[in-house]
Short mmCIF file of C-alpha atoms and ligand atoms in Angstrom, two decimals:
data_model
loop_
_atom_site.label_atom_id
_atom_site.label_comp_id
_atom_site.label_asym_id
_atom_site.label_seq_id
_atom_site.Cartn_x
_atom_site.Cartn_y
_atom_site.Cartn_z
CA MET T 7 75.26 84.62 93.54
CA ALA T 8 73.11 85.47 96.18
CA ALA T 9 75.68 84.28 98.84
CA LEU T 10 78.09 86.53 97.44
CA GLU T 11 75.92 89.67 97.23
CA ALA T 12 75.28 88.92 101.09
CA ALA T 13 79.01 88.59 101.81
CA PHE T 14 79.05 92.28 100.33
CA VAL T 15 76.16 93.44 102.36
CA ALA T 16 78.16 91.84 105.63
CA MET T 17 81.32 93.60 104.51
CA ASN T 18 79.84 97.05 104.02
CA GLY T 19 77.46 96.71 107.12
CA GLY T 20 74.05 97.02 105.21
CA GLY T 21 72.89 98.25 101.95
CA ARG T 22 72.08 96.26 99.09
CA ALA T 23 74.32 94.58 96.29
CA CYS T 24 73.78 93.49 92.67
CA ALA T 25 76.28 91.28 91.39
CA VAL T 26 76.75 91.41 87.20
CA SER T 27 79.04 90.44 84.25
CA SER T 28 81.98 93.02 84.77
CA GLY T 29 82.92 95.98 86.39
CA THR T 30 82.02 98.21 83.45
CA ALA T 31 78.51 96.80 83.46
CA ALA T 32 78.34 97.82 87.48
CA LEU T 33 79.54 101.28 86.59
CA LEU T 34 76.63 101.46 83.89
CA LEU T 35 74.08 100.04 86.23
CA ALA T 36 75.29 102.48 88.90
CA LEU T 37 74.91 105.38 86.68
CA HIS T 38 71.28 103.93 85.77
CA GLY T 39 70.21 103.43 89.41
CA LEU T 40 71.49 106.97 90.11
CA GLY T 41 69.24 108.30 87.24
CA VAL T 42 72.01 109.67 85.22
CA LYS T 43 71.01 110.00 81.58
CA ALA T 44 71.44 111.74 78.25
CA GLY T 45 72.03 115.40 78.57
CA MET T 46 74.00 115.08 81.97
CA THR T 47 77.69 115.20 82.51
CA VAL T 48 79.91 112.88 84.53
CA ALA T 49 83.26 113.72 85.67
CA VAL T 50 85.95 111.12 85.34
CA PRO T 51 89.67 110.85 86.08
CA SER T 52 91.74 111.01 82.98
CA TYR T 53 94.38 108.75 84.78
CA SER T 54 91.96 105.85 84.81
CA CYS T 55 90.61 103.09 82.52
CA SER T 56 88.56 103.59 79.37
CA ALA T 57 85.73 101.42 81.14
CA LEU T 58 84.68 104.74 82.65
CA LEU T 59 84.30 106.38 79.15
CA ASN T 60 82.24 103.45 77.77
CA ALA T 61 79.95 103.19 80.92
CA VAL T 62 79.02 106.80 80.93
CA ASN T 63 78.50 106.74 77.07
CA MET T 64 76.47 103.56 77.25
CA ALA T 65 74.38 105.62 79.87
CA GLY T 66 73.94 108.23 77.01
CA ALA T 67 75.78 110.88 79.20
CA ARG T 68 78.71 112.98 78.40
CA PRO T 69 82.03 111.95 80.20
CA VAL T 70 84.27 114.88 80.92
CA PRO T 71 87.99 113.97 81.93
CA VAL T 72 89.39 115.69 85.05
CA ASP T 73 92.98 115.72 86.37
CA VAL T 74 94.47 113.55 89.53
CA ARG T 75 96.07 114.74 92.54
CA PRO T 76 100.02 114.22 92.37
CA ASP T 77 100.37 112.46 95.59
CA ASP T 78 97.73 109.63 95.60
CA PHE T 79 96.88 109.83 92.02
CA THR T 80 93.21 109.96 92.79
CA VAL T 81 90.56 112.61 91.11
CA ASP T 82 91.26 116.11 92.15
CA PRO T 83 88.24 117.91 93.26
CA ALA T 84 89.54 121.37 92.30
CA SER T 85 89.91 120.01 88.83
CA VAL T 86 86.35 118.93 88.78
CA GLU T 87 85.34 122.19 89.65
CA ARG T 88 87.55 123.79 86.88
CA LEU T 89 87.03 121.51 83.97
CA ALA T 90 83.47 119.89 84.69
CA PRO T 91 81.59 122.55 86.69
CA ASP T 92 78.17 121.26 85.30
CA ALA T 93 78.79 117.76 86.35
CA VAL T 94 76.09 115.92 88.32
CA ALA T 95 78.15 113.20 89.12
CA VAL T 96 81.96 112.01 89.53
CA ILE T 97 83.29 108.57 89.52
CA ALA T 98 86.08 108.47 92.11
CA VAL T 99 88.48 105.78 91.37
CA HIS T 100 90.27 104.77 94.41
CA THR T 101 93.40 104.33 92.36
CA PHE T 102 95.72 101.38 92.76
CA GLY T 103 94.16 101.22 96.46
CA ALA T 104 94.54 104.72 97.45
CA THR T 105 91.18 106.38 98.81
CA ALA T 106 89.58 109.08 96.58
CA GLN T 107 88.30 112.47 98.36
CA VAL T 108 84.82 111.17 98.16
CA ALA T 109 83.60 113.46 101.24
CA ALA T 110 84.90 116.46 99.32
CA LEU T 111 83.70 115.53 96.00
CA LYS T 112 79.90 114.96 97.77
CA SER T 113 80.12 118.24 99.54
CA SER T 114 79.85 120.03 96.31
CA GLY T 115 76.40 118.49 95.76
CA ARG T 116 77.32 116.09 93.02
CA LEU T 117 76.50 112.26 93.00
CA VAL T 118 79.54 110.18 93.79
CA ILE T 119 80.23 106.77 92.48
CA GLU T 120 83.12 104.98 94.33
CA ASP T 121 84.97 102.79 91.78
CA CYS T 122 86.54 100.13 94.03
CA CYS T 123 87.80 97.97 91.18
CA GLN T 124 91.28 98.62 92.34
CA SER T 125 90.80 98.52 96.13
CA LEU T 126 88.28 95.89 97.15
CA GLY T 127 89.35 94.76 100.72
CA GLY T 128 90.66 98.21 101.45
CA ARG T 129 87.61 99.48 103.34
CA GLN T 130 86.55 102.22 100.78
CA GLY T 131 83.31 102.50 99.21
CA LEU T 132 80.89 103.53 102.09
CA VAL T 133 80.56 107.42 101.58
CA GLY T 134 79.32 107.58 98.11
CA ASP T 135 76.12 107.16 96.54
CA ALA T 136 76.89 103.66 94.96
CA SER T 137 80.12 101.54 94.74
CA VAL T 138 81.29 99.45 91.94
CA TYR T 139 83.74 96.37 91.91
CA SER T 140 85.42 94.45 89.11
CA PHE T 141 86.42 90.55 89.55
CA TYR T 142 88.50 90.73 86.04
CA ALA T 143 91.20 88.26 85.99
CA THR T 144 94.01 90.95 87.06
CA LYS T 145 91.85 92.20 89.77
CA ILE T 146 92.29 91.72 93.78
CA ILE T 147 89.80 88.50 93.68
CA THR T 148 88.65 87.26 90.28
CA GLY T 149 86.08 85.12 88.72
CA GLY T 150 87.88 85.60 85.36
CA GLN T 151 84.94 88.17 84.54
CA GLY T 152 82.47 89.70 87.11
CA GLY T 153 81.44 92.81 88.76
CA LEU T 154 79.05 94.21 91.28
CA VAL T 155 77.35 97.36 92.21
CA TRP T 156 76.74 98.12 96.14
CA SER T 157 74.64 100.92 97.65
CA GLN T 158 73.25 101.95 100.78
CA ALA T 159 70.01 103.12 99.15
CA ALA T 160 67.93 100.25 98.17
CA GLU T 161 66.33 101.81 95.43
CA VAL T 162 69.75 102.33 93.42
CA ALA T 163 70.79 98.50 93.96
CA GLU T 164 67.19 97.59 93.00
CA ALA T 165 67.16 99.58 89.80
CA ALA T 166 70.28 97.67 88.77
CA ARG T 167 68.83 94.41 89.50
CA ASP T 168 66.24 95.08 87.43
CA TYR T 169 68.04 95.88 84.30
CA ARG T 170 70.56 92.98 84.82
CA GLU T 171 68.14 90.37 83.38
CA PHE T 172 65.30 90.63 80.95
CA ASP T 173 63.45 87.12 81.04
CA CYS T 174 59.82 86.76 82.09
CA ARG T 175 58.66 90.18 82.66
CA GLU T 176 55.39 91.51 83.02
CA THR T 177 56.05 94.85 81.86
CA TYR T 178 58.53 96.03 79.12
CA VAL T 179 61.20 98.72 79.56
CA PRO T 180 64.64 98.22 77.92
CA ARG T 181 66.97 95.69 79.97
CA PHE T 182 69.93 93.71 79.40
CA ASN T 183 71.60 90.51 80.29
CA PHE T 184 74.39 91.53 82.66
CA GLN T 185 74.08 88.33 84.85
CA MET T 186 76.94 86.83 86.72
CA THR T 187 77.01 83.14 86.68
CA ASP T 188 76.86 81.19 89.87
CA ILE T 189 80.13 79.31 88.62
CA GLN T 190 82.10 82.79 88.67
CA ALA T 191 80.15 83.82 92.12
CA ALA T 192 81.37 80.42 93.55
CA MET T 193 85.02 81.31 92.34
CA ILE T 194 84.83 84.74 93.81
CA GLU T 195 83.35 83.82 97.01
CA SER T 196 85.96 81.08 97.87
CA GLN T 197 88.62 84.05 97.51
CA PHE T 198 86.55 86.55 99.35
CA VAL T 199 86.58 84.81 102.51
CA ARG T 200 90.50 85.08 102.17
CA LEU T 201 90.21 88.98 101.78
CA ASP T 202 92.21 89.79 105.24
CA GLU T 203 94.93 87.06 104.20
CA ILE T 204 95.24 88.77 100.91
CA ARG T 205 95.58 92.26 102.17
CA SER T 206 97.97 91.24 104.82
CA ARG T 207 100.19 89.32 102.16
CA ARG T 208 100.25 92.51 100.04
CA ARG T 209 101.02 94.62 102.70
CA THR T 210 104.07 92.49 103.74
CA ILE T 211 105.17 92.77 100.12
CA ARG T 212 104.94 96.34 100.15
CA SER T 213 106.95 96.93 103.29
CA ARG T 214 109.62 94.94 101.94
CA TYR T 215 110.01 97.10 98.92
CA LEU T 216 109.62 100.10 100.77
CA ALA T 217 112.63 99.39 102.85
CA VAL T 218 114.75 99.02 99.72
CA MET T 219 113.17 102.17 98.04
CA ARG T 220 114.61 104.57 100.71
CA ALA T 221 117.89 104.68 98.73
CA LEU T 222 115.84 105.37 95.43
CA THR T 223 113.67 108.14 97.08
CA GLY T 224 116.97 109.92 98.01
CA ALA T 225 117.69 110.26 94.31
CA GLY T 226 114.43 111.90 93.11
CA TRP T 227 112.20 108.80 92.92
CA ARG T 228 108.89 109.01 94.79
CA LEU T 229 106.04 106.58 95.84
CA GLN T 230 102.35 106.82 95.76
CA ALA T 231 100.74 108.38 98.78
CA GLY T 232 97.77 107.29 100.66
CA LEU T 233 98.67 103.56 101.16
CA ASP T 234 100.09 103.58 104.68
CA GLU T 235 96.88 102.72 106.92
CA ALA T 236 96.71 99.08 107.82
CA THR T 237 93.31 98.93 106.60
CA HIS T 238 94.31 99.81 102.84
CA LEU T 239 94.92 97.12 100.42
CA PRO T 240 97.79 97.86 97.99
CA TYR T 241 96.72 96.99 94.43
CA ARG T 242 99.95 98.05 92.80
CA PHE T 243 103.49 99.21 93.92
CA ILE T 244 104.19 102.33 91.90
CA LEU T 245 107.60 104.05 91.44
CA VAL T 246 107.48 107.56 90.18
CA ALA T 247 110.73 108.33 88.26
CA PRO T 248 112.48 111.82 88.17
CA ASP T 249 111.70 111.82 84.55
CA SER T 250 110.64 109.55 81.72
CA ASN T 251 114.21 108.43 80.50
CA ALA T 252 114.92 107.36 84.22
CA ARG T 253 111.60 105.38 84.45
CA ASP T 254 112.50 103.66 80.87
CA ALA T 255 115.86 102.91 82.02
CA MET T 256 114.62 101.29 85.04
CA LYS T 257 112.28 99.28 83.05
CA GLU T 258 115.02 97.92 81.06
CA ARG T 259 117.19 97.12 83.78
CA LEU T 260 114.41 95.26 85.74
CA GLU T 261 113.77 93.25 82.64
CA ARG T 262 117.26 92.19 82.21
CA ASP T 263 117.14 91.02 85.48
CA ASN T 264 114.03 88.96 84.79
CA VAL T 265 111.85 91.48 86.90
CA ALA T 266 108.55 92.19 84.75
CA SER T 267 107.38 95.70 85.42
CA ILE T 268 104.78 97.46 83.39
CA VAL T 269 103.86 101.11 82.64
CA PRO T 270 100.39 101.05 84.48
CA ILE T 271 98.63 103.44 82.10
CA GLU T 272 100.12 104.53 79.02
CA ARG T 273 99.92 108.17 77.48
CA TYR T 274 97.82 107.33 74.89
CA GLU T 275 95.29 105.57 77.38
CA LEU T 276 94.73 108.75 79.24
CA LEU T 277 91.02 109.61 78.93
CA HIS T 278 91.62 113.44 77.81
CA ARG T 279 93.88 111.99 75.07
CA TYR T 280 91.11 109.54 73.83
CA LEU T 281 88.52 112.51 73.65
CA ASN T 282 91.26 114.93 72.24
CA ALA T 283 91.09 117.52 75.02
CA ASP T 284 93.69 119.87 75.39
CA SER T 285 96.66 118.10 77.56
CA ARG T 286 97.78 121.28 79.28
CA HIS T 287 94.45 120.75 81.61
CA TYR T 288 95.94 117.47 82.61
CA PRO T 289 99.58 118.06 84.14
CA VAL T 290 99.33 115.28 86.45
CA SER T 291 97.88 112.66 84.28
CA GLU T 292 100.85 113.37 81.50
CA MET T 293 103.39 113.26 84.40
CA LEU T 294 102.06 109.94 85.70
CA ALA T 295 101.77 108.59 82.16
CA ASP T 296 105.29 109.69 81.42
CA ARG T 297 106.86 108.68 84.98
CA ALA T 298 105.11 105.81 86.56
CA LEU T 299 106.39 102.16 86.74
CA SER T 300 104.54 99.36 88.55
CA ILE T 301 106.67 96.56 90.03
CA PRO T 302 105.40 93.04 90.75
CA LEU T 303 102.92 92.86 93.82
CA TYR T 304 100.45 90.23 94.14
CA PRO T 305 100.11 87.48 97.05
CA GLY T 306 101.05 84.44 94.74
CA LEU T 307 104.63 85.96 94.67
CA SER T 308 106.96 83.75 96.84
CA ASP T 309 109.28 85.18 99.43
CA ASP T 310 112.32 84.20 97.23
CA GLU T 311 110.74 86.04 94.24
CA VAL T 312 110.30 89.07 96.70
CA ASP T 313 113.92 88.90 97.87
CA SER T 314 114.96 88.84 94.08
CA VAL T 315 112.95 92.00 93.21
CA CYS T 316 114.35 93.61 96.31
CA GLU T 317 117.89 92.84 95.46
CA VAL T 318 117.35 94.14 91.78
CA LEU T 319 115.80 97.34 93.18
CA GLY T 320 118.63 97.66 95.63
CA ARG T 321 121.39 97.33 92.97
CA ALA T 322 119.36 99.99 90.95
CA ALA T 323 119.64 102.54 93.82
C1 LIG W 30 89.23 101.70 87.73
C2 LIG W 30 88.53 100.67 86.82
N1 LIG W 30 87.08 100.46 86.68
C3 LIG W 30 86.44 99.71 85.99
C4 LIG W 30 87.18 98.74 85.29
C5 LIG W 30 86.35 98.00 84.58
O1 LIG W 30 86.05 96.54 85.02
P1 LIG W 30 86.07 94.90 84.19
O2 LIG W 30 87.24 94.81 83.34
O3 LIG W 30 85.54 94.27 85.02
O4 LIG W 30 84.76 95.79 83.11
C6 LIG W 30 88.42 98.67 85.45
C7 LIG W 30 89.30 97.38 85.01
O5 LIG W 30 89.26 96.69 84.09
C8 LIG W 30 89.13 99.53 86.50
O6 LIG W 30 90.49 99.44 86.66
#
């Protein structure tokens, strides 16, 4: 586990790392390390994952969902000001690999946790007050489960380390068992050393799809922005349909040709819907839940499989 933590410190050019049992645990421990507690408000992008609600609630704070930007699907700083003016902290997810507006969020004086669970290897995570990673089965690299907190500030990572295990302590404060096992750490490390290769393969597949998508973009479809720089690691390839009927029809069409696609975040999963907040404040999250479709993008896809997906997309255009 120490070697994995050292690898993250090297990747981020310094700071401290704390490996834990999941990305959700990493979020909770980042909040704890930053002193977020009961009575405080934390802004979370509605178009994200319920793990964010769980971590903020576990910290005793109040999660307030905010909307995301239509181009790159990351948290919208203007929506934070509008819907969560009293937020002391924001969890900024680098959605599907695109970079959130961390500097803008920080300039409002709030603490920012960079959620890199979908962007490991994309060179994000260095501007906020703490960063979190997940090694869940579907993530960029995996230990089955696992997570990590990284921060430039030693006290944030040290507070996380203190909380992560409870045995043989001379003094008592509430702690938990959030440890990563050495077996998980070894699996994760073995993939970590291949991050450049993983990024490059994912980018190659993305550029193949981009080439066939030109025809579809003329017909009212669009793509997620913010993934063009060579340093970015695309986690998903998202098509945004002109409307929900076109999205559902494309999904069925792909399925008929044996190409699995998924709706990355369903309407019922939007965080504002879980909290029964007024949907009118979240037009972009609602639109994406209705129209986004994710097609296969992972390094294990063979060239032949990529060719088949391109052919099917080309026929749909
Ligand atoms: C953006 C984001 N944050 C946090 C998590 C939580 O990670 P984990 O499943 O490892 O608890 C996930 C995914 O599962 C995620 O997608």
